[in-house]
Coordinates of C-alpha atoms in Angstrom, one line a residue:
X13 CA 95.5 68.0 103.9
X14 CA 93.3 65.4 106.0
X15 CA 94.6 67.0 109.3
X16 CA 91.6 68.4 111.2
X17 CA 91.7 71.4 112.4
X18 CA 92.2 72.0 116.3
X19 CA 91.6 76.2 116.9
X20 CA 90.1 76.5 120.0
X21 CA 88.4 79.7 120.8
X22 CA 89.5 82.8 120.0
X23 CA 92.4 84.4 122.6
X24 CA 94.8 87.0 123.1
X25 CA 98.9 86.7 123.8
X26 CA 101.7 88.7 123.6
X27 CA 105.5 88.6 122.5
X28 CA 106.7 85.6 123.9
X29 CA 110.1 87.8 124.6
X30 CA 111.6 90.9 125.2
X31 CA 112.7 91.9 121.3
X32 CA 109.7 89.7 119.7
X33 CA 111.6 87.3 118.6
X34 CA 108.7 84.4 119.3
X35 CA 108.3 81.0 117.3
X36 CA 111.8 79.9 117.0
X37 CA 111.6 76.7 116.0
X38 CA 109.5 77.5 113.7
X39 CA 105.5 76.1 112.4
X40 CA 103.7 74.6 109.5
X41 CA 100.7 75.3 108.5
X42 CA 100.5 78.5 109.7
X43 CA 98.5 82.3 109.0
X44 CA 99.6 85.2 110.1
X45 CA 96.9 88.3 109.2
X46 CA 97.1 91.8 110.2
X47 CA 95.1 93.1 113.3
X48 CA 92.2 92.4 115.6
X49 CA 90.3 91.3 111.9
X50 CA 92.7 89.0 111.4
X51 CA 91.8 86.1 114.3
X52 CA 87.9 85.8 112.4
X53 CA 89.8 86.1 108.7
X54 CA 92.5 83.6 110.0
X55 CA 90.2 81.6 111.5
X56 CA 88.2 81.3 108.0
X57 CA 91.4 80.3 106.4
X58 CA 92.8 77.7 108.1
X59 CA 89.4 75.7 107.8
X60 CA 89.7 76.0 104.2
X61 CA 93.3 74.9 104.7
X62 CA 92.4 72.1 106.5
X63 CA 89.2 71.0 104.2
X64 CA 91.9 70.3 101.2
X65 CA 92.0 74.1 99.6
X66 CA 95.5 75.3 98.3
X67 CA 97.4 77.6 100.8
X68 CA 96.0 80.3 98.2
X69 CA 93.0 79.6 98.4
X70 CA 93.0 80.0 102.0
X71 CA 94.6 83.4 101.8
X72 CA 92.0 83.9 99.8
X73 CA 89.2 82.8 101.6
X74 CA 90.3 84.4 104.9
X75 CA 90.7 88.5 104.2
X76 CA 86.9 87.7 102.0
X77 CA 85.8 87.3 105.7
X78 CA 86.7 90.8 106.4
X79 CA 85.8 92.6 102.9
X80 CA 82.3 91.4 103.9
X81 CA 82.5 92.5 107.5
X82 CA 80.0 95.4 108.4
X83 CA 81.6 96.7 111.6
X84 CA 84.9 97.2 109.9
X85 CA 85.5 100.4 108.5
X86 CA 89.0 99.8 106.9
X87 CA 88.3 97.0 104.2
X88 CA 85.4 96.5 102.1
X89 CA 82.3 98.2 100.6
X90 CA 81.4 99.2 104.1
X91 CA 84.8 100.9 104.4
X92 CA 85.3 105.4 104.6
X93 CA 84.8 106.6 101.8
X94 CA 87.5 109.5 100.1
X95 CA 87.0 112.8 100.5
X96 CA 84.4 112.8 97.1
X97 CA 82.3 110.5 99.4
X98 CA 83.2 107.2 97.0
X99 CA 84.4 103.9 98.4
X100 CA 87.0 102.5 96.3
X101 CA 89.1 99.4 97.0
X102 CA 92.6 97.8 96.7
X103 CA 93.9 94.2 96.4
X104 CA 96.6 92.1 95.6
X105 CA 97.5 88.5 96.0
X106 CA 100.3 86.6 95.4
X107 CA 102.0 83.0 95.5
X108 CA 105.2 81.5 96.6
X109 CA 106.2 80.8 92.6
X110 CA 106.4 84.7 91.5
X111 CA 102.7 84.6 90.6
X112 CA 100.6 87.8 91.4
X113 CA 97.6 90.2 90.7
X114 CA 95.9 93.1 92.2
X115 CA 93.4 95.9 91.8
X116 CA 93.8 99.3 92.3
X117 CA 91.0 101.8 92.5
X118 CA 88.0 100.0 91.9
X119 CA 84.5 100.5 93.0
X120 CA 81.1 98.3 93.6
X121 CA 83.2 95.3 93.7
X122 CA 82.3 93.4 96.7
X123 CA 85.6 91.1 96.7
X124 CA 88.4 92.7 95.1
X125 CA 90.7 90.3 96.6
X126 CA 88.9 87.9 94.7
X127 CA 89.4 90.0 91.3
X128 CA 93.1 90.5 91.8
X129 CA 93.0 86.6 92.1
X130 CA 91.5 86.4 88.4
X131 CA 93.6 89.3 87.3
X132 CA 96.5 86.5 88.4
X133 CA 94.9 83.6 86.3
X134 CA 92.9 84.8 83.5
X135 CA 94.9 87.8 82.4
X136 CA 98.4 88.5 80.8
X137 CA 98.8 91.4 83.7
X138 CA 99.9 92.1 87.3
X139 CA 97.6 94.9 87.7
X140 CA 94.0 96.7 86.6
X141 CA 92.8 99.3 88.2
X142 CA 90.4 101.8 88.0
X143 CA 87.0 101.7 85.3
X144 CA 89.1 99.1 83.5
X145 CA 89.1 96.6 86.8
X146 CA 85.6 96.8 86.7
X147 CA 84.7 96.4 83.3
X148 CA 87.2 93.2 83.9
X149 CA 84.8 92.5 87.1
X150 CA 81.9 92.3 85.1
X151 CA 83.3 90.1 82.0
X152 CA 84.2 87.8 84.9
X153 CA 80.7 87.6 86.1
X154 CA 81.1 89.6 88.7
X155 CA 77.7 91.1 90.5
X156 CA 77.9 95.4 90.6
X157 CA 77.3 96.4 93.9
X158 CA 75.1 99.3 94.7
X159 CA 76.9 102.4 95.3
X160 CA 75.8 103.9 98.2
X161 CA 77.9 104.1 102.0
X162 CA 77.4 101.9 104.5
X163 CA 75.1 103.4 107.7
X164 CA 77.7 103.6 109.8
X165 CA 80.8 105.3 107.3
X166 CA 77.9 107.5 106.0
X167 CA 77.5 109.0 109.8
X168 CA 81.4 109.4 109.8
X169 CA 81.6 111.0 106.3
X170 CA 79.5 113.6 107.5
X171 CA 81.2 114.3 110.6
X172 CA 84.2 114.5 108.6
X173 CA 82.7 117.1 105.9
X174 CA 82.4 119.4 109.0
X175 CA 86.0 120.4 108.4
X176 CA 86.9 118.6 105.4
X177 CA 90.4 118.3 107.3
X178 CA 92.8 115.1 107.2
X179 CA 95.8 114.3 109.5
X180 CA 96.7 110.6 110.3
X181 CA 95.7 109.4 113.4
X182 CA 97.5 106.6 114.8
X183 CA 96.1 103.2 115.3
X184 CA 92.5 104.4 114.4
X185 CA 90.0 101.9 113.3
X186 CA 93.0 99.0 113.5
X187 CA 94.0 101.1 110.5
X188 CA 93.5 100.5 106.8
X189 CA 94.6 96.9 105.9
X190 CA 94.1 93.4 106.1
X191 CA 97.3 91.8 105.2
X192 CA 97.4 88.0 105.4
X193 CA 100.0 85.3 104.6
X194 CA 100.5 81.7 105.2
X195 CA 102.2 78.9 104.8
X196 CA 101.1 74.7 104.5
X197 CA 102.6 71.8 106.1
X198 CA 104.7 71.2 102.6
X199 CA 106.7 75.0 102.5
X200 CA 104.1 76.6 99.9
X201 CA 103.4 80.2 100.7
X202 CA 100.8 82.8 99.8
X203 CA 99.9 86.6 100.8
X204 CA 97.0 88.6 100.3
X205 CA 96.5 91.9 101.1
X206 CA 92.7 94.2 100.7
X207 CA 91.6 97.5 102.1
X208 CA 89.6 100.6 100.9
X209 CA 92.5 102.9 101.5
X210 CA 93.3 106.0 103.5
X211 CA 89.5 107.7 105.0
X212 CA 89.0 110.8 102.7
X213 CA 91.8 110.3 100.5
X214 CA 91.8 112.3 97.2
X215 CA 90.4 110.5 94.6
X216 CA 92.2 108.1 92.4
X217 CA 94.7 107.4 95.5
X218 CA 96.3 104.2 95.6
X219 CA 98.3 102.9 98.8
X220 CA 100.8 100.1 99.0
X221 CA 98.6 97.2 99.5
X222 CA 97.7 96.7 95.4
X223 CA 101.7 97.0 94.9
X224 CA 103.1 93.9 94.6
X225 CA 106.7 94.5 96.8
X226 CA 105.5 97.1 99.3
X227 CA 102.4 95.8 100.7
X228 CA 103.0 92.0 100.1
X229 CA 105.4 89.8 98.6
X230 CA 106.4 86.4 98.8
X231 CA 109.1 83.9 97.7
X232 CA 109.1 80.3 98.5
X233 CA 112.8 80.3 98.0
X234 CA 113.1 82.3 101.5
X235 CA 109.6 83.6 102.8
X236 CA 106.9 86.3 102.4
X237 CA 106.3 89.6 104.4
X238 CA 103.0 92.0 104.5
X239 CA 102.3 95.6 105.4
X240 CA 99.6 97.8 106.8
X241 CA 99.7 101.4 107.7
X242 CA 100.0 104.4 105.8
X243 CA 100.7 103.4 102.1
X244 CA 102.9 106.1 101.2
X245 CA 105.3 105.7 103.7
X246 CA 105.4 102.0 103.0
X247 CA 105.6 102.3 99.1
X248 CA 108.5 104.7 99.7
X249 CA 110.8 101.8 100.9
X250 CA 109.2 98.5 99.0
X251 CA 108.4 97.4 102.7
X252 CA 107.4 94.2 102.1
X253 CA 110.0 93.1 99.4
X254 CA 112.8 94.6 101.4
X255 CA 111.9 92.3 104.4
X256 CA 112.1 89.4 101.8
X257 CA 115.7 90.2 100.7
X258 CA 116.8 90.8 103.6
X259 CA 115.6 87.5 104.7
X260 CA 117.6 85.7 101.8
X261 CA 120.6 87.3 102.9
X262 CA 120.4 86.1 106.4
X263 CA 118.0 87.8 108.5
X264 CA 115.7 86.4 110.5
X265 CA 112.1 87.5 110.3
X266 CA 111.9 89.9 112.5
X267 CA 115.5 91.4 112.3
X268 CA 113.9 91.7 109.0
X269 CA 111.0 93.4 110.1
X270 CA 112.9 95.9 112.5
X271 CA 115.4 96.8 109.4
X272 CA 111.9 98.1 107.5
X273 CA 110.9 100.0 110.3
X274 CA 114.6 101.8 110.5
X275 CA 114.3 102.4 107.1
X276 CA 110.5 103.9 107.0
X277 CA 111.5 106.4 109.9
X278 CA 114.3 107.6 108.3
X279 CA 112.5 108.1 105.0
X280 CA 109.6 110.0 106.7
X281 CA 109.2 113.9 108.5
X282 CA 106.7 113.7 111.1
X283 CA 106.7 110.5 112.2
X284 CA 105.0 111.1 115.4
X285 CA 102.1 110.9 112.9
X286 CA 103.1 107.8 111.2
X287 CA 102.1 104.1 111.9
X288 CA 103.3 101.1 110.3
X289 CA 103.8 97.7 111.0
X290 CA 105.0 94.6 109.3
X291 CA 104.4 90.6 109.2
X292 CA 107.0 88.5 108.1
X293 CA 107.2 84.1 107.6
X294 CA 110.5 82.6 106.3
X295 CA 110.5 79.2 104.7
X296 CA 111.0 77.7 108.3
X297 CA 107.7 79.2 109.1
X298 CA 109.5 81.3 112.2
X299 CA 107.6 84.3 112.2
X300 CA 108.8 88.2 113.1
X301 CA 106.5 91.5 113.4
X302 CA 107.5 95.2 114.6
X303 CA 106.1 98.4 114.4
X304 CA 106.3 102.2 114.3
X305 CA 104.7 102.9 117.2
X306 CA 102.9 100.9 120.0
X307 CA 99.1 99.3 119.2
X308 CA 99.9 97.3 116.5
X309 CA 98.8 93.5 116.9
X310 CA 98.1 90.7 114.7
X311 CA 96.7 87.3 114.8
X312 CA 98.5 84.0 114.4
X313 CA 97.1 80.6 114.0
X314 CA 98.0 77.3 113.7
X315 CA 95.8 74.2 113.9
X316 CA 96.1 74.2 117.5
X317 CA 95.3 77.3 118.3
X318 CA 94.7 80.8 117.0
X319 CA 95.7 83.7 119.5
X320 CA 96.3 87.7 119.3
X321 CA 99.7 89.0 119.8
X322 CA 100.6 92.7 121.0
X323 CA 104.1 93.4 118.3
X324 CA 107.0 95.1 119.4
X325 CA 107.8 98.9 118.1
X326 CA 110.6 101.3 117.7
X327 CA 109.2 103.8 120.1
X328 CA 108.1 102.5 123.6
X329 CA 104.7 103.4 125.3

């Protein structure tokens, strides 16, 4: 690109106005990433941005900040385990052309957002998951990590085996995701989305964000949306590729966003229990996000700055 890069230090901001609707006019470059992770992770991508890498590469190179982040509990290795006491993890990644890959269910892989980027280039597939990700991992050249918790999800997997109960709790631990996407000064887009799932999920569980269409998707032609929350409830209505579509057909991004939401409550019984959010760019690079409930935030950056912004939600505080 050539441009350098102008983030300051890292700061906080909210919705510029009453229904969210912030960034009119629209940016390029620009990274938008799920939750407080998201200022480091954006951070790390729009300096690979700016050194010359591809958009993908910066999607890329920013959510492999957070798979390799020890205080986070939610993505990565060091992520809770499932209720067998395993870690296993979820990618996908994706580029403005239709070109995608992920892995599902795969264990002692230290960057599976890195593996679902091979799975894209090297393979005739979308997806692996499971033992034959790994074997993939390995053919790659991919080191096997040792499988053994992390000191601080082994302290919370034991709390947890005290009961051996699970029920959703809303907003904990930023929640389960990283889900990033971006756009460069010329209109190319990218998404990539990583986690280690729901804490104590049964094994062999798989949430939205290796499922290209509900936790990412993007479409040069009109713009790309991501996902975090719980999986289910997001695979239920292909969150992320119904904000796309309803972009092409005239929404802005964060009508978009607000339309998913509507549709995710309605689909969903207890949703007192439920939190979801959404991140949407259109080709413009105008930006929307909304939420279930209140507490979910994001990060935004540009070359100028990179800030934390609190998002809207169908139910008030």
């Amino acid at each position: 690109m050539g441009t350098a890069l102008l983030i300051p230090s890292i700061s906080s901001a909210s919705a510029t106005d009453e229904k969210g609707k912030s960034n009119k006019a629209g940016e390029k470059p620009l990274i938008l990433s799920t939750w407080n992770h998201g200022l480091p992770a954006n951070q790390a991508a729009m300096e690979k941005l700016s050194s010359g890498g591809s958009i993908l590469d910066a999607v890329e190179t920013g959510v492999r900040d957070t798979e390799l982040d020890l205080e986070n509990l939610s993505v990565g290795l060091q992520g809770l385990p499932d209720r067998e006491g395993i870690t296993t993890l979820d990618a996908s990644i994706m580029t403005g052309d239709g070109n995608c890959g992920s892995v599902a269910f795969v264990r002692q892989i230290k960057h599976p957002i890195s593996l679902a980027r091979r799975v894209m280039e090297n393979t005739p597939h979308v997806m692996l998951a499971g033992e034959g990700a790994r074997q993939f991992a390995i053919a790659e050249g991919f080191p096997l990590e040792e499988e053994v918790l992390s000191p601080k999800a082994a302290v919370e997997y034991a709390k947890w085996k005290e009961t051996s109960q699970y029920k959703p709790v809303i907003n904990i631990e930023n929640h389960d995701t990283i889900g990033m996407i971006g756009i460069d000064a010329n209109g190319n887009m990218a998404g990539s989305c990583t986690t280690s799932g729901l804490a104590y999920k049964m094994h062999g569980r798989v949430g939205d964000s290796p499922i290209i269409g509900a936790g990412l998707f993007v479409d040069n032609e009109v713009g790309a949306a991501t996902a975090t929350g719980l999986g289910e409830t997001i695979i239920k209505i292909c969150g992320s590729f119904l904000i796309v579509e309803l972009m092409r057909q005239g929404r802005t991004p964060q009508e978009a966003c607000e339309e998913a939401v509507r549709r995710l409550i309605s689909k969903n019984k207890n949703i007192n229990d439920i939190q979801a959010g959404f991140l949407a760019i259109n080709k413009e690079g105008v930006t929307g996000a909304f939420a279930v409930h209140p507490g979910f935030n994001f990060a935004k950056a540009t070359l100028k700055e990179n800030v934390l912004i609190d998002s809207n939600s169908h139910f008030k505080p």
